[in-house]
């Protein structure tokens, strides 16, 4: 199985990606969280910073673009191509209210005809036709209902994309309910493009259930599962599919590197603690016996106190 690291805005920053890539294996590609070019404005410097090659040295990283205007998408592709990227990902999954209300991310899925025109423009652009950059798509199965999925698949099937990454929830699910394996099975049946599955593969047993049903799929994108256990992909690659195995020492070294890097690049203790707390929201379930400590970690506003809790947690 090939594993991709999902983009997670605010979480999988270049600092996170670098630390993960240094301490753990098993990941073929890291997807950067979306950059969103404004109409005719290009990409902001703040957004571009995360994808600058010098911040991502030696990491196989794919930038992601979110827009509903083909001109802006193509312009962003040119910027990324100038930075040296040969593969870019298009976001059709983001469920956030502010994004969806602008008809972007999973909001764009509610307008299949417009989406079709958008893709027609993009895939007819000489840069894409000549494969100077290749495009993959990350999509949900619809905006409001899984019934939208067959039409969306019909559209996707017309374009020579590198890969179609499917998170088979609809926007209205946000992260509730379960990804529809039925919709994914429909894609497997009719797809003319290579498919990647994404959604709720959190531990070895879920991985095993997936491969039992979809033995023909050779790529999975992991998000919250690998934030929770950064060793997940590597363990599975090594044939260890036990539920929650991990090496505490390595986890600590990875964690300490993250905090050192965030401390160096962010101003003040609070933003650093905010970043770490976002991670602990996912990682804490690896330490089920430490619930009381979790509450303390989430409450503290002091880095020295936080470090003390880490000594306790990893002891
Ligand atoms: C906090 C957070 C931020 C996310 N940011 C992005 C993003 O920038 N681009 C994107 O395509 N998906 C984003 N996602 C969705 C994930 O990439 C992934 O599709 C989702 O978490 C389902 O996979 P999982 O069940 O393996 O976590 C985000 C998800 C979360 C929870």
Short mmCIF file of C-alpha atoms and ligand atoms in Angstrom, two decimals:
data_model
loop_
_atom_site.label_atom_id
_atom_site.label_comp_id
_atom_site.label_asym_id
_atom_site.label_seq_id
_atom_site.Cartn_x
_atom_site.Cartn_y
_atom_site.Cartn_z
CA UNK A 1 0.00 0.00 0.00
CA UNK A 2 1.14 3.53 -0.72
CA UNK A 3 0.26 6.14 1.91
CA UNK A 4 -0.24 9.87 1.43
CA UNK A 5 -0.32 12.38 4.29
CA UNK A 6 -3.55 14.40 4.12
CA UNK A 7 -3.49 18.20 4.11
CA UNK A 8 -4.81 19.64 7.37
CA UNK A 9 -4.95 23.39 7.62
CA UNK A 10 -3.25 24.72 10.77
CA UNK A 11 -1.90 21.26 11.60
CA UNK A 12 0.28 19.89 8.81
CA UNK A 13 2.41 23.02 8.51
CA UNK A 14 5.84 22.88 6.89
CA UNK A 15 7.24 22.55 10.41
CA UNK A 16 5.03 19.53 11.08
CA UNK A 17 5.82 17.95 7.69
CA UNK A 18 9.57 18.37 8.19
CA UNK A 19 9.49 16.87 11.67
CA UNK A 20 7.32 13.95 10.57
CA UNK A 21 9.48 13.21 7.56
CA UNK A 22 12.61 13.28 9.72
CA UNK A 23 11.29 10.99 12.47
CA UNK A 24 8.96 8.63 10.61
CA UNK A 25 8.74 6.77 7.33
CA UNK A 26 5.95 5.20 5.34
CA UNK A 27 4.67 8.28 3.52
CA UNK A 28 5.04 8.62 -0.23
CA UNK A 29 3.69 12.19 -0.51
CA UNK A 30 2.76 14.99 1.88
CA UNK A 31 -0.11 17.25 0.74
CA UNK A 32 0.14 20.85 1.89
CA UNK A 33 -3.04 22.57 3.15
CA UNK A 34 -4.82 24.65 0.51
CA UNK A 35 -3.72 28.00 -0.79
CA UNK A 36 -6.60 30.08 -2.05
CA UNK A 37 -5.77 32.55 -4.82
CA UNK A 38 -8.02 35.62 -4.73
CA UNK A 39 -9.54 36.90 -7.99
CA UNK A 40 -6.62 38.26 -10.02
CA UNK A 41 -4.51 38.58 -6.85
CA UNK A 42 -2.49 35.42 -7.04
CA UNK A 43 -1.27 33.74 -3.88
CA UNK A 44 -0.49 35.74 -0.73
CA UNK A 45 3.04 35.69 0.63
CA UNK A 46 1.80 34.25 3.92
CA UNK A 47 0.22 31.30 2.10
CA UNK A 48 3.16 30.86 -0.24
CA UNK A 49 5.55 30.60 2.71
CA UNK A 50 4.27 27.15 3.63
CA UNK A 51 5.01 25.77 0.16
CA UNK A 52 8.34 27.47 -0.54
CA UNK A 53 10.85 24.82 -1.64
CA UNK A 54 13.41 26.02 0.92
CA UNK A 55 10.93 25.24 3.72
CA UNK A 56 10.22 21.79 2.32
CA UNK A 57 13.63 20.50 1.38
CA UNK A 58 13.84 16.82 0.63
CA UNK A 59 10.13 16.28 1.32
CA UNK A 60 7.90 14.88 -1.44
CA UNK A 61 5.24 17.59 -1.14
CA UNK A 62 2.20 18.42 -3.27
CA UNK A 63 0.72 21.93 -2.96
CA UNK A 64 -3.07 22.21 -2.96
CA UNK A 65 -5.11 24.97 -4.61
CA UNK A 66 -8.69 25.99 -3.85
CA UNK A 67 -10.68 28.29 -6.13
CA UNK A 68 -13.70 28.19 -8.45
CA UNK A 69 -12.18 30.33 -11.22
CA UNK A 70 -10.14 28.51 -13.82
CA UNK A 71 -8.06 31.63 -14.60
CA UNK A 72 -7.03 31.88 -10.96
CA UNK A 73 -6.32 28.16 -10.80
CA UNK A 74 -4.10 28.31 -13.88
CA UNK A 75 -2.29 31.38 -12.55
CA UNK A 76 -1.66 29.58 -9.28
CA UNK A 77 -0.37 26.57 -11.25
CA UNK A 78 2.12 28.86 -12.97
CA UNK A 79 3.33 30.21 -9.64
CA UNK A 80 3.74 26.68 -8.31
CA UNK A 81 5.44 25.52 -11.49
CA UNK A 82 7.91 28.40 -11.17
CA UNK A 83 8.64 27.15 -7.65
CA UNK A 84 9.49 23.79 -9.20
CA UNK A 85 6.35 21.74 -8.48
CA UNK A 86 5.27 19.19 -11.06
CA UNK A 87 2.10 17.97 -9.38
CA UNK A 88 -0.71 20.04 -7.86
CA UNK A 89 -3.90 19.10 -6.08
CA UNK A 90 -7.31 20.75 -6.46
CA UNK A 91 -9.47 21.05 -3.31
CA UNK A 92 -13.12 20.06 -3.76
CA UNK A 93 -13.64 18.92 -0.21
CA UNK A 94 -13.35 21.75 2.30
CA UNK A 95 -16.65 21.90 4.26
CA UNK A 96 -16.09 25.20 6.10
CA UNK A 97 -19.02 27.63 5.96
CA UNK A 98 -17.00 30.59 4.69
CA UNK A 99 -15.52 28.48 1.90
CA UNK A 100 -18.77 26.78 0.87
CA UNK A 101 -20.72 30.06 0.79
CA UNK A 102 -18.21 31.26 -1.82
CA UNK A 103 -18.92 28.14 -3.94
CA UNK A 104 -15.46 26.78 -3.25
CA UNK A 105 -14.20 23.49 -1.79
CA UNK A 106 -17.13 21.11 -1.36
CA UNK A 107 -19.44 24.09 -2.09
CA UNK A 108 -18.40 23.88 -5.76
CA UNK A 109 -19.81 20.32 -5.94
CA UNK A 110 -23.35 21.74 -5.82
CA UNK A 111 -22.74 23.28 -9.28
CA UNK A 112 -21.71 20.32 -11.44
CA UNK A 113 -22.12 22.12 -14.78
CA UNK A 114 -19.89 24.98 -13.66
CA UNK A 115 -17.42 22.51 -12.22
CA UNK A 116 -17.37 20.73 -15.57
CA UNK A 117 -16.59 23.99 -17.40
CA UNK A 118 -13.89 24.79 -14.87
CA UNK A 119 -12.24 21.40 -15.43
CA UNK A 120 -12.59 21.73 -19.21
CA UNK A 121 -10.69 25.05 -19.07
CA UNK A 122 -8.04 23.68 -16.76
CA UNK A 123 -7.42 20.43 -18.63
CA UNK A 124 -7.25 22.30 -21.97
CA UNK A 125 -4.59 24.69 -20.75
CA UNK A 126 -1.32 24.01 -22.64
CA UNK A 127 0.64 23.72 -19.38
CA UNK A 128 -1.66 20.89 -18.27
CA UNK A 129 -2.06 19.31 -21.72
CA UNK A 130 1.73 19.14 -22.06
CA UNK A 131 1.96 17.69 -18.54
CA UNK A 132 4.35 20.42 -17.39
CA UNK A 133 2.30 20.09 -14.23
CA UNK A 134 -0.08 17.25 -13.42
CA UNK A 135 -3.34 17.75 -11.57
CA UNK A 136 -4.93 15.51 -8.98
CA UNK A 137 -8.28 16.19 -7.34
CA UNK A 138 -9.36 15.70 -3.74
CA UNK A 139 -13.13 15.53 -3.53
CA UNK A 140 -16.05 14.75 -1.27
CA UNK A 141 -18.92 12.67 -2.67
CA UNK A 142 -21.29 15.62 -2.90
CA UNK A 143 -22.54 18.77 -1.25
CA UNK A 144 -25.83 17.67 0.32
CA UNK A 145 -26.33 14.02 -0.61
CA UNK A 146 -24.56 10.90 -1.84
CA UNK A 147 -27.04 10.93 -4.73
CA UNK A 148 -24.91 13.65 -6.32
CA UNK A 149 -21.97 11.28 -6.63
CA UNK A 150 -22.71 9.42 -9.92
CA UNK A 151 -22.95 12.73 -11.81
CA UNK A 152 -19.72 13.99 -10.26
CA UNK A 153 -17.94 10.75 -11.19
CA UNK A 154 -19.21 11.12 -14.76
CA UNK A 155 -17.58 14.55 -14.86
CA UNK A 156 -14.29 13.45 -13.31
CA UNK A 157 -14.08 10.52 -15.72
CA UNK A 158 -13.69 12.89 -18.68
CA UNK A 159 -10.40 14.41 -17.56
CA UNK A 160 -6.86 13.02 -17.60
CA UNK A 161 -6.08 13.73 -13.97
CA UNK A 162 -3.18 12.09 -12.20
CA UNK A 163 -5.30 10.79 -9.34
CA UNK A 164 -8.73 11.23 -7.84
CA UNK A 165 -8.61 11.23 -4.05
CA UNK A 166 -12.05 10.49 -2.65
CA UNK A 167 -13.26 11.30 0.85
CA UNK A 168 -16.74 9.81 0.45
CA UNK A 169 -18.59 12.00 2.90
CA UNK A 170 -20.76 14.86 1.69
CA UNK A 171 -20.26 18.43 2.87
CA UNK A 172 -23.28 18.34 5.16
CA UNK A 173 -21.66 15.47 7.06
CA UNK A 174 -18.65 17.64 7.92
CA UNK A 175 -16.77 14.89 9.83
CA UNK A 176 -19.88 13.18 11.23
CA UNK A 177 -21.43 9.95 9.96
CA UNK A 178 -19.18 7.51 8.15
CA UNK A 179 -17.54 7.73 4.72
CA UNK A 180 -19.70 5.91 2.18
CA UNK A 181 -17.92 2.78 1.02
CA UNK A 182 -20.84 2.32 -1.39
CA UNK A 183 -20.01 5.56 -3.19
CA UNK A 184 -16.35 4.63 -3.25
CA UNK A 185 -17.27 1.20 -4.68
CA UNK A 186 -19.20 2.97 -7.46
CA UNK A 187 -16.07 4.96 -8.30
CA UNK A 188 -13.97 1.78 -8.31
CA UNK A 189 -16.41 0.22 -10.72
CA UNK A 190 -16.48 2.99 -13.31
CA UNK A 191 -13.38 5.12 -12.83
CA UNK A 192 -10.98 5.73 -15.71
CA UNK A 193 -8.51 7.50 -13.44
CA UNK A 194 -6.38 6.10 -10.59
CA UNK A 195 -8.21 6.29 -7.26
CA UNK A 196 -7.05 7.03 -3.74
CA UNK A 197 -9.24 6.45 -0.69
CA UNK A 198 -9.41 8.88 2.22
CA UNK A 199 -11.49 8.79 5.39
CA UNK A 200 -11.54 7.29 8.87
CA UNK A 201 -8.59 4.92 8.51
CA UNK A 202 -7.39 5.57 12.04
CA UNK A 203 -5.73 2.29 13.06
CA UNK A 204 -4.55 -1.07 11.76
CA UNK A 205 -7.91 -2.85 12.04
CA UNK A 206 -9.69 -0.23 9.92
CA UNK A 207 -6.94 -0.50 7.34
CA UNK A 208 -7.38 -4.29 7.22
CA UNK A 209 -11.15 -4.01 6.76
CA UNK A 210 -10.60 -1.55 3.92
CA UNK A 211 -8.10 -3.69 2.01
CA UNK A 212 -10.28 -6.73 2.43
CA UNK A 213 -13.12 -4.94 0.64
CA UNK A 214 -11.04 -2.94 -1.87
CA UNK A 215 -8.08 -5.16 -2.71
CA UNK A 216 -7.57 -3.38 -6.07
CA UNK A 217 -6.80 0.00 -4.44
CA UNK A 218 -3.12 0.68 -3.82
CA UNK A 219 -3.13 4.18 -2.27
CA UNK A 220 -4.70 5.56 0.89
CA UNK A 221 -4.54 9.11 2.23
CA UNK A 222 -4.27 9.30 6.02
CA UNK A 223 -5.28 12.35 8.04
CA UNK A 224 -6.42 12.28 11.64
CA UNK A 225 -5.20 8.68 12.09
CA UNK A 226 -1.60 9.60 11.41
CA UNK A 227 -1.76 12.82 13.43
CA UNK A 228 -2.99 10.63 16.29
CA UNK A 229 -0.27 8.01 15.77
CA UNK A 230 2.54 9.41 13.61
CA UNK A 231 3.90 5.89 13.24
CA UNK A 232 0.72 4.54 11.61
CA UNK A 233 1.87 4.35 7.96
CA UNK A 234 5.29 3.00 8.82
CA UNK A 235 3.85 0.31 11.11
CA UNK A 236 1.38 -0.88 8.50
CA UNK A 237 4.13 -0.91 5.83
CA UNK A 238 6.12 -3.14 8.19
CA UNK A 239 3.19 -5.52 8.52
CA UNK A 240 2.23 -4.47 12.05
CA UNK A 241 -1.49 -3.79 12.07
CA UNK A 242 -2.05 -4.01 15.82
CA UNK A 243 -4.53 -1.41 16.99
CA UNK A 244 -2.45 1.16 18.82
CA UNK A 245 1.20 0.21 18.84
CA UNK A 246 3.76 3.01 19.02
CA UNK A 247 7.21 3.77 20.36
CA UNK A 248 7.07 6.34 23.17
CA UNK A 249 10.70 7.42 22.78
CA UNK A 250 10.27 8.23 19.11
CA UNK A 251 7.00 10.01 19.81
CA UNK A 252 8.75 12.17 22.39
CA UNK A 253 11.67 13.00 20.07
CA UNK A 254 9.20 13.98 17.34
CA UNK A 255 7.13 16.03 19.78
CA UNK A 256 10.20 17.80 21.19
CA UNK A 257 11.35 18.73 17.71
CA UNK A 258 7.92 20.20 16.93
CA UNK A 259 7.92 22.35 20.03
CA UNK A 260 11.47 23.52 19.45
CA UNK A 261 10.71 24.52 15.88
CA UNK A 262 7.43 26.25 16.76
CA UNK A 263 9.17 28.10 19.59
CA UNK A 264 11.80 29.32 17.17
CA UNK A 265 9.40 30.44 14.44
CA UNK A 266 6.41 31.74 16.40
CA UNK A 267 6.32 34.78 18.61
CA UNK A 268 5.31 34.18 22.24
CA UNK A 269 4.32 31.14 24.26
CA UNK A 270 0.58 31.23 23.58
CA UNK A 271 0.69 30.62 19.81
CA UNK A 272 3.12 27.74 20.35
CA UNK A 273 0.86 26.21 22.99
CA UNK A 274 -2.14 26.70 20.73
CA UNK A 275 -0.41 24.70 17.98
CA UNK A 276 0.52 21.91 20.39
CA UNK A 277 -2.97 21.76 21.88
CA UNK A 278 -4.45 21.34 18.39
CA UNK A 279 -2.24 18.29 18.02
CA UNK A 280 -3.07 16.89 21.45
CA UNK A 281 -6.75 16.95 20.48
CA UNK A 282 -5.86 14.05 18.15
CA UNK A 283 -2.78 12.55 19.84
CA UNK A 284 -4.17 12.22 23.35
CA UNK A 285 -6.19 9.12 22.53
CA UNK A 286 -2.85 7.30 22.26
CA UNK A 287 -2.59 7.83 26.02
CA UNK A 288 -6.04 6.71 27.21
CA UNK A 289 -4.97 6.38 30.83
CA UNK A 290 -3.93 10.06 31.06
CA UNK A 291 -7.24 11.84 30.77
CA UNK A 292 -6.65 14.08 33.78
CA UNK A 293 -3.34 15.21 32.36
CA UNK A 294 -5.05 16.04 29.07
CA UNK A 295 -7.27 18.54 30.85
CA UNK A 296 -4.21 20.19 32.39
CA UNK A 297 -2.41 20.33 29.05
CA UNK A 298 -5.41 21.99 27.43
CA UNK A 299 -5.66 24.55 30.24
CA UNK A 300 -2.09 25.72 30.61
CA UNK A 301 -0.86 29.03 29.23
CA UNK A 302 2.76 28.51 30.25
CA UNK A 303 5.38 26.66 28.30
CA UNK A 304 7.39 25.60 31.37
CA UNK A 305 4.25 24.08 32.90
CA UNK A 306 3.48 22.35 29.59
CA UNK A 307 6.97 20.86 29.47
CA UNK A 308 6.44 19.47 32.97
CA UNK A 309 3.25 17.77 31.81
CA UNK A 310 5.15 16.25 28.90
CA UNK A 311 7.71 14.75 31.32
CA UNK A 312 4.81 13.23 33.21
CA UNK A 313 3.07 11.99 30.06
CA UNK A 314 6.08 10.34 28.51
CA UNK A 315 7.51 8.98 31.77
C1 LIG B 1 -8.42 20.47 11.00
C2 LIG B 1 -8.53 19.94 9.60
C3 LIG B 1 -7.99 20.66 8.55
C4 LIG B 1 -8.11 20.20 7.22
N1 LIG B 1 -7.57 20.93 6.18
C5 LIG B 1 -7.68 20.45 4.90
C6 LIG B 1 -7.09 21.14 3.78
O1 LIG B 1 -6.45 22.19 3.90
N2 LIG B 1 -7.27 20.60 2.54
C7 LIG B 1 -7.97 19.43 2.35
O2 LIG B 1 -8.09 18.98 1.21
N3 LIG B 1 -8.50 18.76 3.39
C8 LIG B 1 -8.37 19.23 4.62
N4 LIG B 1 -8.89 18.50 5.67
C9 LIG B 1 -9.47 17.18 5.39
C10 LIG B 1 -8.42 16.07 5.52
O3 LIG B 1 -7.41 16.23 4.54
C11 LIG B 1 -9.08 14.69 5.34
O4 LIG B 1 -9.72 14.64 4.09
C12 LIG B 1 -10.09 14.38 6.43
O5 LIG B 1 -9.55 14.63 7.72
C13 LIG B 1 -10.57 12.93 6.34
O6 LIG B 1 -9.49 12.04 6.45
P1 LIG B 1 -9.16 11.27 7.85
O7 LIG B 1 -10.43 10.59 8.26
O8 LIG B 1 -8.05 10.33 7.51
O9 LIG B 1 -8.78 12.33 8.82
C14 LIG B 1 -8.80 18.97 6.97
C15 LIG B 1 -9.32 18.25 8.05
C16 LIG B 1 -9.22 18.71 9.36
C17 LIG B 1 -9.81 17.89 10.48
#
